PDB file of C-alpha atoms in Angstrom:
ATOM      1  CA  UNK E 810       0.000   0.000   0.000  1.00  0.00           C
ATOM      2  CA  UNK E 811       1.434   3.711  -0.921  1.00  0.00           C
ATOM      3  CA  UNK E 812       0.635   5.939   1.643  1.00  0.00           C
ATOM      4  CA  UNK E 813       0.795   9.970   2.402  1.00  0.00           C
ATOM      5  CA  UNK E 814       0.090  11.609   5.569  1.00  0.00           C
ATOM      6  CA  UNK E 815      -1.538  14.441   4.408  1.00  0.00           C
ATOM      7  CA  UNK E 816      -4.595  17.075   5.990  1.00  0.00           C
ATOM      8  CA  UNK E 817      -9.757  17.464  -1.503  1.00  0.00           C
ATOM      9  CA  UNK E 818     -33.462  12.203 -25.832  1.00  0.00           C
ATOM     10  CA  UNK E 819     -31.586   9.236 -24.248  1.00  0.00           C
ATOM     11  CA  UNK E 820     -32.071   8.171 -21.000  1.00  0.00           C
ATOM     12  CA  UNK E 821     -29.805   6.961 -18.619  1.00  0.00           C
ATOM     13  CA  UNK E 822     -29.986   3.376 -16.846  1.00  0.00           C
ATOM     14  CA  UNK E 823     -33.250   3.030 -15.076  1.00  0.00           C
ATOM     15  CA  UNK E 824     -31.604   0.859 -12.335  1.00  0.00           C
ATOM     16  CA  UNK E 825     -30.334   1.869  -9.077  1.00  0.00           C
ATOM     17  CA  UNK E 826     -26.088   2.675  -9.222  1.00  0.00           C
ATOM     18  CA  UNK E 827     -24.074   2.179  -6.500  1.00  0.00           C
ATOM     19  CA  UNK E 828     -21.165   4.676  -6.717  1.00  0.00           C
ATOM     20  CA  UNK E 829     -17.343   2.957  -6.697  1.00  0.00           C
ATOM     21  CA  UNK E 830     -14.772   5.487  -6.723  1.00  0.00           C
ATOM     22  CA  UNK E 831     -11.014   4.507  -6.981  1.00  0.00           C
ATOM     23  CA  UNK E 832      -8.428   6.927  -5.932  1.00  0.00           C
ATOM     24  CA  UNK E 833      -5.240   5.592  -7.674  1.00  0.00           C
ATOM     25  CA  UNK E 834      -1.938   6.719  -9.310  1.00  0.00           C
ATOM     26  CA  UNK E 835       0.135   5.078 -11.936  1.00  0.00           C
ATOM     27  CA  UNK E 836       3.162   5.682 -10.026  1.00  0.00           C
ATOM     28  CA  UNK E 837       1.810   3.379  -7.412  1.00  0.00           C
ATOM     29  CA  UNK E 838       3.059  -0.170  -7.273  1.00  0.00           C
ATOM     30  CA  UNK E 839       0.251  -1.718  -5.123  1.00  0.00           C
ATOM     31  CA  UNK E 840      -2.297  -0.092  -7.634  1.00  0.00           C
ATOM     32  CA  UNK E 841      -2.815  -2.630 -10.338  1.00  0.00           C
ATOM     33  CA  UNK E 842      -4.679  -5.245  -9.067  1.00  0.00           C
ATOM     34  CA  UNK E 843      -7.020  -2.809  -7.664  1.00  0.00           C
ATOM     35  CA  UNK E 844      -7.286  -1.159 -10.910  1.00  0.00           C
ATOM     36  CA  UNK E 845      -8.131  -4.632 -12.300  1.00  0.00           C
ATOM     37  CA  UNK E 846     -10.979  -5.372  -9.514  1.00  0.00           C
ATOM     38  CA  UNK E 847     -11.953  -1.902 -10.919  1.00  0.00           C
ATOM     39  CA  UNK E 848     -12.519  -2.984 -14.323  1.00  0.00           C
ATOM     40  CA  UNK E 849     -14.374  -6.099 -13.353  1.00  0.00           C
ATOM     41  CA  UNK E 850     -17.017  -3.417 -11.343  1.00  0.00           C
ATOM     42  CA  UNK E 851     -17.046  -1.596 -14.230  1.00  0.00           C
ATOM     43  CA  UNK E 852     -19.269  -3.841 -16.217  1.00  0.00           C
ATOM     44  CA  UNK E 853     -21.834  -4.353 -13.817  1.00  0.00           C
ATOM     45  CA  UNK E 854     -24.957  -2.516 -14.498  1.00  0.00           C
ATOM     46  CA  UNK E 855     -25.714  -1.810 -11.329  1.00  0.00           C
ATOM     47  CA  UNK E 856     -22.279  -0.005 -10.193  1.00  0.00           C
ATOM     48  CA  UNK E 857     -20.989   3.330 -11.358  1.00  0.00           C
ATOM     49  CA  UNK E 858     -17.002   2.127 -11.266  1.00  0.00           C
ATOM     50  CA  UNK E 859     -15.158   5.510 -11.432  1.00  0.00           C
ATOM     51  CA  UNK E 860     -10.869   5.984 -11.487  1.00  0.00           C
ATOM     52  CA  UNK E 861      -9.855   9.180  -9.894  1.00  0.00           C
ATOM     53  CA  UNK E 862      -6.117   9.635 -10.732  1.00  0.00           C
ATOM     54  CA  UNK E 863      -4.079  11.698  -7.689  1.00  0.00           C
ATOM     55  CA  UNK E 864      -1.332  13.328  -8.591  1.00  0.00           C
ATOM     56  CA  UNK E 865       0.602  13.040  -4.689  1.00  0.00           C
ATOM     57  CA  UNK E 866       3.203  10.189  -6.108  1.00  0.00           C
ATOM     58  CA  UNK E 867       4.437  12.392  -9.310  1.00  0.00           C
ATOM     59  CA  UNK E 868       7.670  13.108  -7.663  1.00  0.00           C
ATOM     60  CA  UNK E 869       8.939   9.441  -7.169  1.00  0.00           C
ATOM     61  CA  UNK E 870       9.439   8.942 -11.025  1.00  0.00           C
ATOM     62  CA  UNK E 871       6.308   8.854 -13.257  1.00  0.00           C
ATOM     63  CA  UNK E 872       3.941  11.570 -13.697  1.00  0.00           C
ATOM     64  CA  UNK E 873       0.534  10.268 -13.657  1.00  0.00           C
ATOM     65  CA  UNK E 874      -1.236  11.036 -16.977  1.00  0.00           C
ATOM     66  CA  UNK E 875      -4.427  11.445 -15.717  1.00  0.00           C
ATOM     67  CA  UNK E 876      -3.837  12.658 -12.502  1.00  0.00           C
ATOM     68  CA  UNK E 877      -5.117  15.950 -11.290  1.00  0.00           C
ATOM     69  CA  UNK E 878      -5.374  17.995  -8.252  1.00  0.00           C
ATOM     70  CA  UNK E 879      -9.008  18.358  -7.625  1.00  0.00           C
ATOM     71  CA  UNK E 880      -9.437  14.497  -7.804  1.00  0.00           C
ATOM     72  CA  UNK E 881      -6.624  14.611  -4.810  1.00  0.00           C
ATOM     73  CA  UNK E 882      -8.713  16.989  -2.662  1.00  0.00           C
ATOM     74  CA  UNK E 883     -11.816  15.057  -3.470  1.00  0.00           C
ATOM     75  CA  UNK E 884      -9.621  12.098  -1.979  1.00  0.00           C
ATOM     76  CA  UNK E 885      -8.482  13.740   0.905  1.00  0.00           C
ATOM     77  CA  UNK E 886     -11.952  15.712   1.669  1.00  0.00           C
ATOM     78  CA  UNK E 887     -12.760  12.081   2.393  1.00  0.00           C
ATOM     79  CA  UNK E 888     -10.124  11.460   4.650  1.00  0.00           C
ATOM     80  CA  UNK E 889     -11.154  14.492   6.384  1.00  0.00           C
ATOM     81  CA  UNK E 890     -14.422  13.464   6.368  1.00  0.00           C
ATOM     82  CA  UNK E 891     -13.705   9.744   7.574  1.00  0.00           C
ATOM     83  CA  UNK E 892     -11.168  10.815  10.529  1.00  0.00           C
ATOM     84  CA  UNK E 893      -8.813   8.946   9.031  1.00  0.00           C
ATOM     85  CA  UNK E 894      -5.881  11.311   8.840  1.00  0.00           C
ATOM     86  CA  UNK E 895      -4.001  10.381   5.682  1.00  0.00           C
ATOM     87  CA  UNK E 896      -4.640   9.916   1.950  1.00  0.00           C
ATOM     88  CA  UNK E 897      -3.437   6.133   0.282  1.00  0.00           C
ATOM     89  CA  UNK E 898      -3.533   4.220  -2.817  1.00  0.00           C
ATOM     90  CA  UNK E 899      -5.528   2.385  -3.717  1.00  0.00           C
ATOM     91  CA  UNK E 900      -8.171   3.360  -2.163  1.00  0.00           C
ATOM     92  CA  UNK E 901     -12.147   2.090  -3.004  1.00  0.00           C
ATOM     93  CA  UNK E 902     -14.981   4.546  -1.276  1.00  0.00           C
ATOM     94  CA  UNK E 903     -18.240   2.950  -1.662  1.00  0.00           C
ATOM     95  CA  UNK E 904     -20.974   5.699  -1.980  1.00  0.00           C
ATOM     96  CA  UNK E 905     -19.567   7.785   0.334  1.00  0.00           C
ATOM     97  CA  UNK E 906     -20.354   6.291   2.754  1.00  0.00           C
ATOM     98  CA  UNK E 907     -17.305   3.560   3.616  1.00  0.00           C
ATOM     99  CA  UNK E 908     -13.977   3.553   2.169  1.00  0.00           C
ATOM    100  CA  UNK E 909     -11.751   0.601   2.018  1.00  0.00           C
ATOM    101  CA  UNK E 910      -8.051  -0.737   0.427  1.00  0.00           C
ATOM    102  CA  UNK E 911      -9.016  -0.748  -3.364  1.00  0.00           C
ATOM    103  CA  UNK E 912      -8.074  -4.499  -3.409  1.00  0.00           C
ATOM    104  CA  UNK E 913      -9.749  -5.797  -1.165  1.00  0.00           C
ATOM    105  CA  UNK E 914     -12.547  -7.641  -2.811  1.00  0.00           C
ATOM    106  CA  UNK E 915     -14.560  -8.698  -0.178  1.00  0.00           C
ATOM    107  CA  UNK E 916     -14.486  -5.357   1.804  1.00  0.00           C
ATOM    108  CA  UNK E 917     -15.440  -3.731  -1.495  1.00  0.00           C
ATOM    109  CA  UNK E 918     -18.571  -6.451  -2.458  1.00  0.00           C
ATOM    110  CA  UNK E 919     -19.875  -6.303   0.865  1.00  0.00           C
ATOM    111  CA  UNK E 920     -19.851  -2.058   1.293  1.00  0.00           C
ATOM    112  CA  UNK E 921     -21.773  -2.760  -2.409  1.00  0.00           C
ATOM    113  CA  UNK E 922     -23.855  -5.173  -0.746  1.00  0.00           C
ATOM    114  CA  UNK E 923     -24.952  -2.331   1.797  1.00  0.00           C
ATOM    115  CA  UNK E 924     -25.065   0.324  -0.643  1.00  0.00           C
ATOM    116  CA  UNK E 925     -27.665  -0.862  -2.505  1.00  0.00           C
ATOM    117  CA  UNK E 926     -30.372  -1.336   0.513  1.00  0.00           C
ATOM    118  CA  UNK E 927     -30.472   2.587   0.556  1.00  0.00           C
ATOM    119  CA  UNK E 928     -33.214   4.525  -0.935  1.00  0.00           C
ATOM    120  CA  UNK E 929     -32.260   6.371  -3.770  1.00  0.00           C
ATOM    121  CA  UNK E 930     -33.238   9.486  -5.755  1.00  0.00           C
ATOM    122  CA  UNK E 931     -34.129   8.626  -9.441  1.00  0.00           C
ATOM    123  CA  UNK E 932     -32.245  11.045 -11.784  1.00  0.00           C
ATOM    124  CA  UNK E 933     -33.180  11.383 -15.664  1.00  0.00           C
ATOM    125  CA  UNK E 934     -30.619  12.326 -18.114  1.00  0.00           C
ATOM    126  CA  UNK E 935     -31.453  13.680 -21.483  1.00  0.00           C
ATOM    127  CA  UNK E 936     -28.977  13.903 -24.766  1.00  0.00           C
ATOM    128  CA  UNK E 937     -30.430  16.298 -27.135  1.00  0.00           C
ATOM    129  CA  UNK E 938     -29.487  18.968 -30.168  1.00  0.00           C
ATOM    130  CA  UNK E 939     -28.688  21.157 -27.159  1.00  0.00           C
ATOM    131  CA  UNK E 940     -26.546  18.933 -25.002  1.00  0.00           C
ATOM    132  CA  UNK E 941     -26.839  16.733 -22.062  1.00  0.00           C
ATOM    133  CA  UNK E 942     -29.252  17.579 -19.065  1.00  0.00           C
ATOM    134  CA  UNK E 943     -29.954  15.862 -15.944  1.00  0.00           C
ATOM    135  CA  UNK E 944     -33.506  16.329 -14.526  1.00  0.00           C
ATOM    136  CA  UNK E 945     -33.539  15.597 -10.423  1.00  0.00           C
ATOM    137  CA  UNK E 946     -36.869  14.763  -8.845  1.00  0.00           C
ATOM    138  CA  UNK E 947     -39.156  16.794  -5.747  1.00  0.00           C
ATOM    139  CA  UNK E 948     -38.693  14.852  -2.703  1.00  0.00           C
ATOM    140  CA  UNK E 949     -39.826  16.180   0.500  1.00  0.00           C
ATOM    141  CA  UNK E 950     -37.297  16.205   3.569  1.00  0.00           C
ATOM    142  CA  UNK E 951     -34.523  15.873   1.503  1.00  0.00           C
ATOM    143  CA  UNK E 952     -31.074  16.741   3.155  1.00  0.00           C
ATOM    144  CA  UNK E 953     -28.863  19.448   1.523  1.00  0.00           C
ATOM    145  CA  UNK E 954     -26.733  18.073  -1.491  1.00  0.00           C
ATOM    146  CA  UNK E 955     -24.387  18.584  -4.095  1.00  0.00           C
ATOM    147  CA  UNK E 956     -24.800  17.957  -8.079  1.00  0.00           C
ATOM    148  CA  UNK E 957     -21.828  16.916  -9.609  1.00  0.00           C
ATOM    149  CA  UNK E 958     -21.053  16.399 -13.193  1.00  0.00           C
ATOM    150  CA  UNK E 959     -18.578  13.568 -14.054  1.00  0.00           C
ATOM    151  CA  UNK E 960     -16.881  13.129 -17.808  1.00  0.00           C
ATOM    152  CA  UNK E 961     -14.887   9.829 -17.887  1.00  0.00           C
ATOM    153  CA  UNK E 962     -13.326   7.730 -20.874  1.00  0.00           C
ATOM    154  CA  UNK E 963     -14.549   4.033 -20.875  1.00  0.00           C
ATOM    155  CA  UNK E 964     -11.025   2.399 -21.448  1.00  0.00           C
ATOM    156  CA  UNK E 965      -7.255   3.549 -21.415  1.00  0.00           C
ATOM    157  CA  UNK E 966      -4.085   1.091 -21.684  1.00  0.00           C
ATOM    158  CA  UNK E 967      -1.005   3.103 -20.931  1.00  0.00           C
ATOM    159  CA  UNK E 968       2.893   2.191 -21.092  1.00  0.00           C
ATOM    160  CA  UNK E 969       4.455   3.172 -17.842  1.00  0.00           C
ATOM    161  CA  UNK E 970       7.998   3.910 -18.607  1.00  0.00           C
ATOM    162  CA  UNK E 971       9.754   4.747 -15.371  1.00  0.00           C
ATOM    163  CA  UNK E 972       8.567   4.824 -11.694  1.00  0.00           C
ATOM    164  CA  UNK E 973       7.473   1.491  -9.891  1.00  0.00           C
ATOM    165  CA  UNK E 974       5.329   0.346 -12.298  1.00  0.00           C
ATOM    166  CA  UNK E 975       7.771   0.801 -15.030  1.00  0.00           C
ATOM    167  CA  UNK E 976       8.441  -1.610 -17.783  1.00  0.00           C
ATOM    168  CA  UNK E 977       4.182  -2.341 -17.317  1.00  0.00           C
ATOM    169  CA  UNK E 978       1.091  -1.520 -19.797  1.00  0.00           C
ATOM    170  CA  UNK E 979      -1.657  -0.877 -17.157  1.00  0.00           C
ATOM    171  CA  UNK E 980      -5.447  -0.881 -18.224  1.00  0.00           C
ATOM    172  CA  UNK E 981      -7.479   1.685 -16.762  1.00  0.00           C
ATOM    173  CA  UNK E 982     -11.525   1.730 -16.595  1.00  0.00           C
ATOM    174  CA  UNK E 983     -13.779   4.666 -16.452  1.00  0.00           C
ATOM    175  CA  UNK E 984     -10.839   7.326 -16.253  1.00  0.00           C
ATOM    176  CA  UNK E 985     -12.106  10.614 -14.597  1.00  0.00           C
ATOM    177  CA  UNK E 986     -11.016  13.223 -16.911  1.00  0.00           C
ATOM    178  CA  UNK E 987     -13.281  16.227 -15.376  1.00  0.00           C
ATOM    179  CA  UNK E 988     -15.348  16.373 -12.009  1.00  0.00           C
ATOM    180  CA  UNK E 989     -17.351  19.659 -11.270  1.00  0.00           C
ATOM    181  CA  UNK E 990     -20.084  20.922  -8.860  1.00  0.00           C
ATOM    182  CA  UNK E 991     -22.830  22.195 -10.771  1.00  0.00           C
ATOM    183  CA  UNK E 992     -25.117  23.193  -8.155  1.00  0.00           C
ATOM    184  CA  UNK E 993     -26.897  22.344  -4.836  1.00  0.00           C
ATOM    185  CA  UNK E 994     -30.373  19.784  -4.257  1.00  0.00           C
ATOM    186  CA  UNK E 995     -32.452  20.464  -1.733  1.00  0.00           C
ATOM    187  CA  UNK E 996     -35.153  18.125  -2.583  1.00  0.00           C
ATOM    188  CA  UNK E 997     -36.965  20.909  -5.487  1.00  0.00           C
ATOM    189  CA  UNK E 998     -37.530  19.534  -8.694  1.00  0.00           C
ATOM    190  CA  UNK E 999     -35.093  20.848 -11.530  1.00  0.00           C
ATOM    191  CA  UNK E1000     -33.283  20.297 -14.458  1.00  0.00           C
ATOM    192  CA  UNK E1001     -29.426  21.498 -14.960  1.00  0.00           C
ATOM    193  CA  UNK E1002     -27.279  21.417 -17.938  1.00  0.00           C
ATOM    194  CA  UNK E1003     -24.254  19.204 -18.059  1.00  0.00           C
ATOM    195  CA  UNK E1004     -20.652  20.773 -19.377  1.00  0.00           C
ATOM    196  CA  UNK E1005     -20.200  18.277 -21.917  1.00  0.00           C
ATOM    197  CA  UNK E1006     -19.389  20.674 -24.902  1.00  0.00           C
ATOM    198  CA  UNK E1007     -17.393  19.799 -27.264  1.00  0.00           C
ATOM    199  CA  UNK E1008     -15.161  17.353 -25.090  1.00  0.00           C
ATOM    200  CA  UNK E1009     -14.157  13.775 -26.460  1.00  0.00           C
ATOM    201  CA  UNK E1010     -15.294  11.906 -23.610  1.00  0.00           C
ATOM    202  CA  UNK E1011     -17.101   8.526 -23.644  1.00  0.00           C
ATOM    203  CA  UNK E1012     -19.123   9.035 -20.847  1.00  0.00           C
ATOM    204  CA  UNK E1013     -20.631  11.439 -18.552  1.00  0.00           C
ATOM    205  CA  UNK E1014     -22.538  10.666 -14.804  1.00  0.00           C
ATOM    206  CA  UNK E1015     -24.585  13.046 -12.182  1.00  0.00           C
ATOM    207  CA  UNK E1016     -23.549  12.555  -9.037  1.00  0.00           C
ATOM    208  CA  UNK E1017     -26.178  13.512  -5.657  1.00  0.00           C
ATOM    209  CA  UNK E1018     -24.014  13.623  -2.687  1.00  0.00           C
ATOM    210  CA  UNK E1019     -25.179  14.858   0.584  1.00  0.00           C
ATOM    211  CA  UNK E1020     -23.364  17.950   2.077  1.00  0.00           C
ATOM    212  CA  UNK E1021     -23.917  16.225   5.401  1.00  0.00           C
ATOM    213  CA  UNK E1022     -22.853  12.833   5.509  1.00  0.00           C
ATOM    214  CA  UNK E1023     -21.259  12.294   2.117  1.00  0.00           C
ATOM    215  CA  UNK E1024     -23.374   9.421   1.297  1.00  0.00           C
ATOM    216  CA  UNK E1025     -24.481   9.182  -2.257  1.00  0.00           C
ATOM    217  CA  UNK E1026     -28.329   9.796  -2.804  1.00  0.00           C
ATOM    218  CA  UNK E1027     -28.423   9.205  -6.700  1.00  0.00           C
ATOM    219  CA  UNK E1028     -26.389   8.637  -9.767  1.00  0.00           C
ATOM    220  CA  UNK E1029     -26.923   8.199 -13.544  1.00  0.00           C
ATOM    221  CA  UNK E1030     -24.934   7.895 -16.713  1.00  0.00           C
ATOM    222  CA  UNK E1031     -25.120   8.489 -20.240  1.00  0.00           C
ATOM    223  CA  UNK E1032     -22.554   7.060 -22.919  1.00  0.00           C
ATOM    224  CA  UNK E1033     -21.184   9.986 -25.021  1.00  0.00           C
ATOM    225  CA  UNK E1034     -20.455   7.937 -28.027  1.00  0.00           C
ATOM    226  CA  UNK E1035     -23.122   7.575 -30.033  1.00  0.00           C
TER     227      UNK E1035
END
């Protein structure tokens, strides 16, 4: 395990999607296997699988070529968040709501497992002439949240020359490429425009977290390819 001590008109699926994020870096030699389990979540239907590339183990050899900052703070807002004290790799959060090493299967199945006996909001998202929207439903007594947009590429394979994992081609699933806050929820009805643009990405998710606990209230996704 790396660690650093450190204190950041097409709908989508109608089913449920328990939200998997990976915080991992290519620089990290206890990564791949995790990055593996990662791809195997990634086909589910019923998981959103999501890679969030840090950028904290650039210095020891290998830039990370998807890493950025704001997927760090994301990573270490939930170390804040969990008490925890320190940001790793890999690391698996399970809807915000438990976070685990990344591979460690049966940790990960069974905070799944859990997940998915929560209630969640039902979120619509719409691909038209004018872009990608995400409608979010009224729901009364719903806590304050945060809308996030996601863009992510389905598949990258990428030569690692130097670093730990040098001399290795690594396959990455469901690559974060851009993560942004688009508004707040509190339980109105409403519709919000996604900043998909022009970008190449495959894919693109909404994300409903709650302010308060972090746990994940809703998620959808939309493939960007055709």
């Amino acid at each position: 395990m790396c660690v650093l001590i450190a204190l950041s008109a097409l709908p989508a699926t109608a089913r449920d999607l328990t939200v998997v994020e990976l915080y991992t870096s290519q620089g990290c030699s206890s990564c791949p296997p995790a990055d593996k389990f990662l791809g195997e979540l990634a086909k589910r239907d019923d998981v959103l699988a999501l890679s969030f590339h840090v950028d904290y183990w650039d210095y020891i050899g290998w830039k990370d070529t998807f890493a950025s900052p704001a997927n760090t703070e994301r990573q270490r807002a939930y170390a804040r968040r969990f008490g925890i004290g320190y940001v790793y790799t890999p690391q698996m959060v399970v809807h915000g709501t438990a976070q685990m090493t990344g591979s460690n299967r049966p940790a990960v199945l069974n905070g799944i497992a859990q997940a998915q006996t929560m209630p969640a909001i039902q979120i619509k998202l719409r691909r038209d002439a004018g872009g990608v929207s995400a409608s979010l439903p009224a729901k009364k007594g719903a806590e304050q949240a945060s809308v996030y947009a996601v863009l992510f590429d389905r598949e990258h394979s990428t030569s690692i020359r130097r670093g730990e994992n040098g001399g290795r081609q690594i396959t990455y699933s469901n690559v974060v490429r851009k993560l942004e806050r688009l508004t707040s929820w509190n339980g109105e009805a409403m519709t919000v425009a996604l900043p998909v643009g022009e970008q190449a990405n495959d894919a693109c998710a909404v994300i409903v977290q709650s302010d308060m606990s972090g746990m994940i209230l809703g998620a959808a996704t939309l493939d960007l390819r055709n």
